[in-house]
């Protein structure tokens, strides 16, 4: 498996930014989520090398305030979108596929809507792209958001959080818990606290109707924070989109359904 030693740093908007690049071919850029312990090597651990093996150049990076990347002065998601665009420019990528996980799906969507270099849009379960939905859906999202806000770093708390992120308990190993915990402490915990008071992202619900590129949505029906109805709402907004719903799958589709994810995504992208 990949480690920090397989990556490198690049200056992006004045921030020392960590990333890994594997494979060759048309670029895929992976955008991780924003939950505690999120990073490119944790969120995409089961996907980077398999995707690269299908004939793509895979780029996965740590967003500002996550992983090994410096903390920014601006902890808003709006700044993370700005940084993402600057990262693409720093790598001199003329065209790329944007693949997001959770809140990373919002960043990928913003690039799909605003950056002409974006060729296609793929996201796993994301609660940041569609309305909150029914009362039950809102309650689900509210409880999940509260759990994330109240998270305090410890191995025990990280195991509990990860058991809510991934449906298949066999995947919640001691190794994964330790790796995710290591990415939730120190400067990353400081960033997590600052994100609590940062400005919220601007809604793009209505703009998604204007998306005119191939789009793939991958959802888990056992997600503890984002209801299936919100995935279907997003699917209905994007003309020509594909929607895949997995049973026995929670928030990290790319973990619970790694084999299918690593087949579906490149197959979808090769049809471009």
Short mmCIF file of C-alpha atoms in Angstrom, two decimals:
data_model
loop_
_atom_site.label_atom_id
_atom_site.label_comp_id
_atom_site.label_asym_id
_atom_site.label_seq_id
_atom_site.Cartn_x
_atom_site.Cartn_y
_atom_site.Cartn_z
CA UNK A 1 0.00 0.00 0.00
CA UNK A 2 1.06 3.59 -0.60
CA UNK A 3 2.57 5.66 2.21
CA UNK A 4 3.91 9.16 2.71
CA UNK A 5 7.19 7.99 1.19
CA UNK A 6 5.40 7.47 -2.14
CA UNK A 7 4.27 11.09 -2.29
CA UNK A 8 5.78 14.50 -2.73
CA UNK A 9 5.06 18.12 -1.92
CA UNK A 10 4.23 21.00 -4.22
CA UNK A 11 3.64 24.67 -3.40
CA UNK A 12 0.03 25.62 -4.08
CA UNK A 13 -1.12 29.14 -3.24
CA UNK A 14 1.71 29.36 -0.71
CA UNK A 15 0.78 26.08 1.04
CA UNK A 16 3.03 23.03 1.13
CA UNK A 17 0.66 20.51 -0.44
CA UNK A 18 1.10 16.73 -0.28
CA UNK A 19 0.06 14.47 -3.14
CA UNK A 20 0.71 11.11 -4.74
CA UNK A 21 0.75 10.32 -8.43
CA UNK A 22 0.48 6.76 -9.72
CA UNK A 23 0.16 5.44 -13.27
CA UNK A 24 0.07 7.03 -16.68
CA UNK A 25 -2.67 8.04 -19.08
CA UNK A 26 -5.50 10.52 -18.82
CA UNK A 27 -5.49 12.19 -15.37
CA UNK A 28 -7.96 11.39 -12.61
CA UNK A 29 -7.90 13.75 -9.62
CA UNK A 30 -9.30 12.36 -6.36
CA UNK A 31 -10.87 14.71 -3.78
CA UNK A 32 -11.22 13.24 -0.28
CA UNK A 33 -13.94 14.09 2.24
CA UNK A 34 -13.84 16.39 5.26
CA UNK A 35 -14.58 14.09 8.22
CA UNK A 36 -11.96 13.81 10.97
CA UNK A 37 -8.94 11.84 9.79
CA UNK A 38 -9.64 12.49 6.12
CA UNK A 39 -6.65 12.38 3.78
CA UNK A 40 -5.73 11.13 0.35
CA UNK A 41 -3.90 8.06 1.68
CA UNK A 42 -6.74 7.11 4.03
CA UNK A 43 -9.88 7.83 1.99
CA UNK A 44 -8.46 6.45 -1.27
CA UNK A 45 -6.25 3.69 0.16
CA UNK A 46 -8.05 0.90 -1.72
CA UNK A 47 -8.44 2.80 -4.98
CA UNK A 48 -5.38 4.75 -6.10
CA UNK A 49 -3.28 1.86 -7.36
CA UNK A 50 -6.19 -0.20 -8.81
CA UNK A 51 -7.45 2.82 -10.76
CA UNK A 52 -3.95 3.52 -12.05
CA UNK A 53 -3.63 -0.11 -13.14
CA UNK A 54 -6.57 0.41 -15.54
CA UNK A 55 -4.61 2.95 -17.58
CA UNK A 56 -5.05 6.32 -15.87
CA UNK A 57 -2.68 8.74 -14.18
CA UNK A 58 -4.18 9.04 -10.70
CA UNK A 59 -3.53 12.13 -8.58
CA UNK A 60 -4.67 12.17 -4.95
CA UNK A 61 -3.82 15.07 -2.67
CA UNK A 62 -4.39 16.34 0.85
CA UNK A 63 -6.58 19.43 0.96
CA UNK A 64 -5.57 22.42 3.13
CA UNK A 65 -5.92 21.49 6.80
CA UNK A 66 -5.89 17.74 6.11
CA UNK A 67 -3.26 15.04 5.98
CA UNK A 68 0.25 16.31 5.38
CA UNK A 69 -0.75 19.59 3.71
CA UNK A 70 -0.25 22.87 5.54
CA UNK A 71 -3.10 24.51 7.40
CA UNK A 72 -4.52 27.58 5.67
CA UNK A 73 -5.59 30.85 7.23
CA UNK A 74 -9.00 30.42 5.57
CA UNK A 75 -10.68 27.14 6.59
CA UNK A 76 -13.81 27.52 4.46
CA UNK A 77 -14.75 25.03 1.78
CA UNK A 78 -14.74 27.97 -0.64
CA UNK A 79 -11.00 28.27 -0.09
CA UNK A 80 -10.56 24.52 -0.61
CA UNK A 81 -12.25 24.94 -4.01
CA UNK A 82 -9.84 27.79 -4.82
CA UNK A 83 -6.90 25.66 -3.69
CA UNK A 84 -8.13 22.71 -5.80
CA UNK A 85 -8.11 24.84 -8.93
CA UNK A 86 -4.63 26.12 -8.06
CA UNK A 87 -3.46 22.53 -7.50
CA UNK A 88 -4.64 21.53 -10.98
CA UNK A 89 -2.81 24.55 -12.43
CA UNK A 90 0.39 23.77 -10.50
CA UNK A 91 0.38 20.25 -11.95
CA UNK A 92 -0.22 21.69 -15.44
CA UNK A 93 -3.18 19.37 -16.10
CA UNK A 94 -4.98 20.50 -19.22
CA UNK A 95 -7.88 18.02 -18.89
CA UNK A 96 -8.83 15.71 -16.01
CA UNK A 97 -11.60 13.61 -14.51
CA UNK A 98 -12.84 14.86 -11.12
CA UNK A 99 -13.72 12.14 -8.60
CA UNK A 100 -14.97 13.16 -5.15
CA UNK A 101 -15.77 11.42 -1.88
CA UNK A 102 -18.37 12.98 0.44
CA UNK A 103 -17.59 16.73 0.74
CA UNK A 104 -14.91 16.11 -1.86
CA UNK A 105 -17.84 15.57 -4.20
CA UNK A 106 -18.80 19.21 -3.67
CA UNK A 107 -15.31 20.33 -4.67
CA UNK A 108 -15.39 18.04 -7.71
CA UNK A 109 -18.82 19.42 -8.66
CA UNK A 110 -17.64 23.01 -8.37
CA UNK A 111 -14.77 22.22 -10.73
CA UNK A 112 -17.18 20.48 -13.09
CA UNK A 113 -19.38 23.58 -13.10
CA UNK A 114 -16.67 26.24 -13.22
CA UNK A 115 -13.42 24.83 -14.62
CA UNK A 116 -13.29 24.00 -18.33
CA UNK A 117 -10.41 21.60 -17.74
CA UNK A 118 -12.82 19.19 -16.02
CA UNK A 119 -13.83 16.39 -18.36
CA UNK A 120 -16.25 14.38 -16.19
CA UNK A 121 -17.73 14.30 -12.69
CA UNK A 122 -17.90 11.33 -10.32
CA UNK A 123 -18.93 11.36 -6.67
CA UNK A 124 -19.63 8.92 -3.88
CA UNK A 125 -22.36 9.66 -1.34
CA UNK A 126 -22.34 13.42 -0.70
CA UNK A 127 -24.71 15.46 1.42
CA UNK A 128 -23.39 18.78 0.14
CA UNK A 129 -24.91 18.69 -3.33
CA UNK A 130 -28.65 18.22 -2.86
CA UNK A 131 -31.41 19.61 -0.59
CA UNK A 132 -31.88 18.05 2.85
CA UNK A 133 -35.11 16.36 1.79
CA UNK A 134 -37.77 14.90 4.07
CA UNK A 135 -37.96 15.24 7.84
CA UNK A 136 -36.34 11.83 8.28
CA UNK A 137 -33.57 12.78 5.89
CA UNK A 138 -32.95 16.05 7.73
CA UNK A 139 -32.82 14.26 11.08
CA UNK A 140 -30.31 11.76 9.73
CA UNK A 141 -28.07 14.54 8.44
CA UNK A 142 -28.37 16.58 11.65
CA UNK A 143 -27.36 13.66 13.87
CA UNK A 144 -24.39 12.83 11.65
CA UNK A 145 -23.21 16.44 11.56
CA UNK A 146 -23.40 16.63 15.33
CA UNK A 147 -21.28 13.47 15.69
CA UNK A 148 -18.60 14.97 13.45
CA UNK A 149 -18.59 18.31 15.27
CA UNK A 150 -18.26 16.65 18.66
CA UNK A 151 -15.44 14.29 17.67
CA UNK A 152 -12.44 14.35 20.01
CA UNK A 153 -9.35 12.43 18.87
CA UNK A 154 -8.75 9.06 20.50
CA UNK A 155 -8.35 5.57 19.09
CA UNK A 156 -11.65 4.53 20.67
CA UNK A 157 -13.54 7.49 19.20
CA UNK A 158 -11.93 6.97 15.80
CA UNK A 159 -12.95 3.31 15.76
CA UNK A 160 -16.54 4.29 16.54
CA UNK A 161 -16.51 6.98 13.86
CA UNK A 162 -15.06 4.60 11.27
CA UNK A 163 -17.61 1.90 12.11
CA UNK A 164 -20.22 4.47 11.13
CA UNK A 165 -18.36 5.38 7.95
CA UNK A 166 -17.90 1.83 6.67
CA UNK A 167 -20.64 -0.82 6.74
CA UNK A 168 -18.37 -3.88 6.51
CA UNK A 169 -16.86 -4.16 10.00
CA UNK A 170 -14.12 -6.48 8.70
CA UNK A 171 -12.65 -3.47 6.90
CA UNK A 172 -12.42 -1.47 10.13
CA UNK A 173 -9.02 -2.87 11.08
CA UNK A 174 -6.67 -1.69 13.80
CA UNK A 175 -4.38 -0.45 11.03
CA UNK A 176 -7.09 1.71 9.45
CA UNK A 177 -8.15 3.13 12.83
CA UNK A 178 -4.54 4.03 13.66
CA UNK A 179 -3.95 5.61 10.25
CA UNK A 180 -7.12 7.68 10.39
CA UNK A 181 -6.46 8.66 14.01
CA UNK A 182 -2.94 9.86 13.08
CA UNK A 183 -4.54 12.13 10.47
CA UNK A 184 -7.00 13.58 13.03
CA UNK A 185 -4.55 14.93 15.63
CA UNK A 186 -2.14 17.84 15.95
CA UNK A 187 -2.43 20.51 13.30
CA UNK A 188 -5.32 18.59 11.66
CA UNK A 189 -7.39 18.71 14.85
CA UNK A 190 -6.67 22.43 15.06
CA UNK A 191 -7.96 22.79 11.48
CA UNK A 192 -11.05 20.71 12.33
CA UNK A 193 -11.89 23.08 15.17
CA UNK A 194 -11.45 26.12 12.94
CA UNK A 195 -13.68 24.63 10.25
CA UNK A 196 -16.55 24.61 12.77
CA UNK A 197 -16.79 28.40 12.54
CA UNK A 198 -15.78 28.83 8.89
CA UNK A 199 -18.32 30.08 6.37
CA UNK A 200 -20.55 27.40 4.85
CA UNK A 201 -20.37 26.41 1.21
CA UNK A 202 -22.66 28.13 -1.24
CA UNK A 203 -25.50 25.89 -2.44
CA UNK A 204 -25.16 24.51 -5.95
CA UNK A 205 -28.43 22.54 -6.01
CA UNK A 206 -29.95 24.49 -8.87
CA UNK A 207 -26.67 24.81 -10.77
CA UNK A 208 -26.38 21.03 -11.00
CA UNK A 209 -29.16 21.20 -13.58
CA UNK A 210 -26.71 23.08 -15.81
CA UNK A 211 -24.04 20.39 -15.65
CA UNK A 212 -23.33 19.26 -19.19
CA UNK A 213 -20.82 16.47 -18.82
CA UNK A 214 -20.92 12.77 -18.07
CA UNK A 215 -21.67 12.27 -14.39
CA UNK A 216 -21.60 9.17 -12.19
CA UNK A 217 -23.17 9.01 -8.72
CA UNK A 218 -22.30 6.14 -6.36
CA UNK A 219 -24.47 5.79 -3.24
CA UNK A 220 -24.69 3.49 -0.23
CA UNK A 221 -28.10 2.57 1.13
CA UNK A 222 -26.76 2.16 4.69
CA UNK A 223 -25.23 5.64 4.88
CA UNK A 224 -25.73 7.01 8.40
CA UNK A 225 -25.66 10.67 7.34
CA UNK A 226 -26.94 11.03 3.79
CA UNK A 227 -30.22 9.46 2.72
CA UNK A 228 -30.79 7.66 -0.57
CA UNK A 229 -33.55 10.15 -1.42
CA UNK A 230 -30.92 12.90 -1.60
CA UNK A 231 -28.91 10.85 -4.07
CA UNK A 232 -31.99 10.34 -6.23
CA UNK A 233 -32.77 14.06 -6.02
CA UNK A 234 -29.27 14.84 -7.27
CA UNK A 235 -29.58 12.21 -10.00
CA UNK A 236 -32.79 13.80 -11.25
CA UNK A 237 -31.09 17.20 -11.45
CA UNK A 238 -28.17 16.11 -13.66
CA UNK A 239 -29.10 15.41 -17.25
CA UNK A 240 -27.75 12.10 -18.52
CA UNK A 241 -26.25 11.05 -15.16
CA UNK A 242 -25.78 7.45 -14.02
CA UNK A 243 -26.78 6.43 -10.48
CA UNK A 244 -25.55 3.29 -8.73
CA UNK A 245 -27.04 2.30 -5.36
CA UNK A 246 -25.26 -0.38 -3.34
CA UNK A 247 -26.80 -2.55 -0.64
CA UNK A 248 -24.81 -3.10 2.58
CA UNK A 249 -22.78 0.01 1.87
CA UNK A 250 -22.29 3.11 4.00
CA UNK A 251 -20.64 6.50 3.43
CA UNK A 252 -17.32 5.36 1.95
CA UNK A 253 -18.53 3.54 -1.15
CA UNK A 254 -14.92 3.35 -2.31
CA UNK A 255 -14.18 1.14 0.71
CA UNK A 256 -17.35 -0.91 1.17
CA UNK A 257 -17.57 -1.54 -2.58
CA UNK A 258 -13.90 -1.14 -3.51
CA UNK A 259 -13.86 -3.86 -6.17
CA UNK A 260 -16.95 -2.51 -7.91
CA UNK A 261 -15.78 1.10 -7.52
CA UNK A 262 -12.41 0.25 -9.06
CA UNK A 263 -14.19 -1.35 -12.03
CA UNK A 264 -17.16 0.97 -12.51
CA UNK A 265 -15.24 4.24 -12.41
CA UNK A 266 -12.61 3.46 -15.07
CA UNK A 267 -15.21 1.72 -17.27
CA UNK A 268 -17.38 4.85 -17.03
CA UNK A 269 -14.47 7.18 -17.77
CA UNK A 270 -13.32 5.14 -20.77
CA UNK A 271 -16.65 5.76 -22.47
CA UNK A 272 -15.82 9.46 -22.76
#
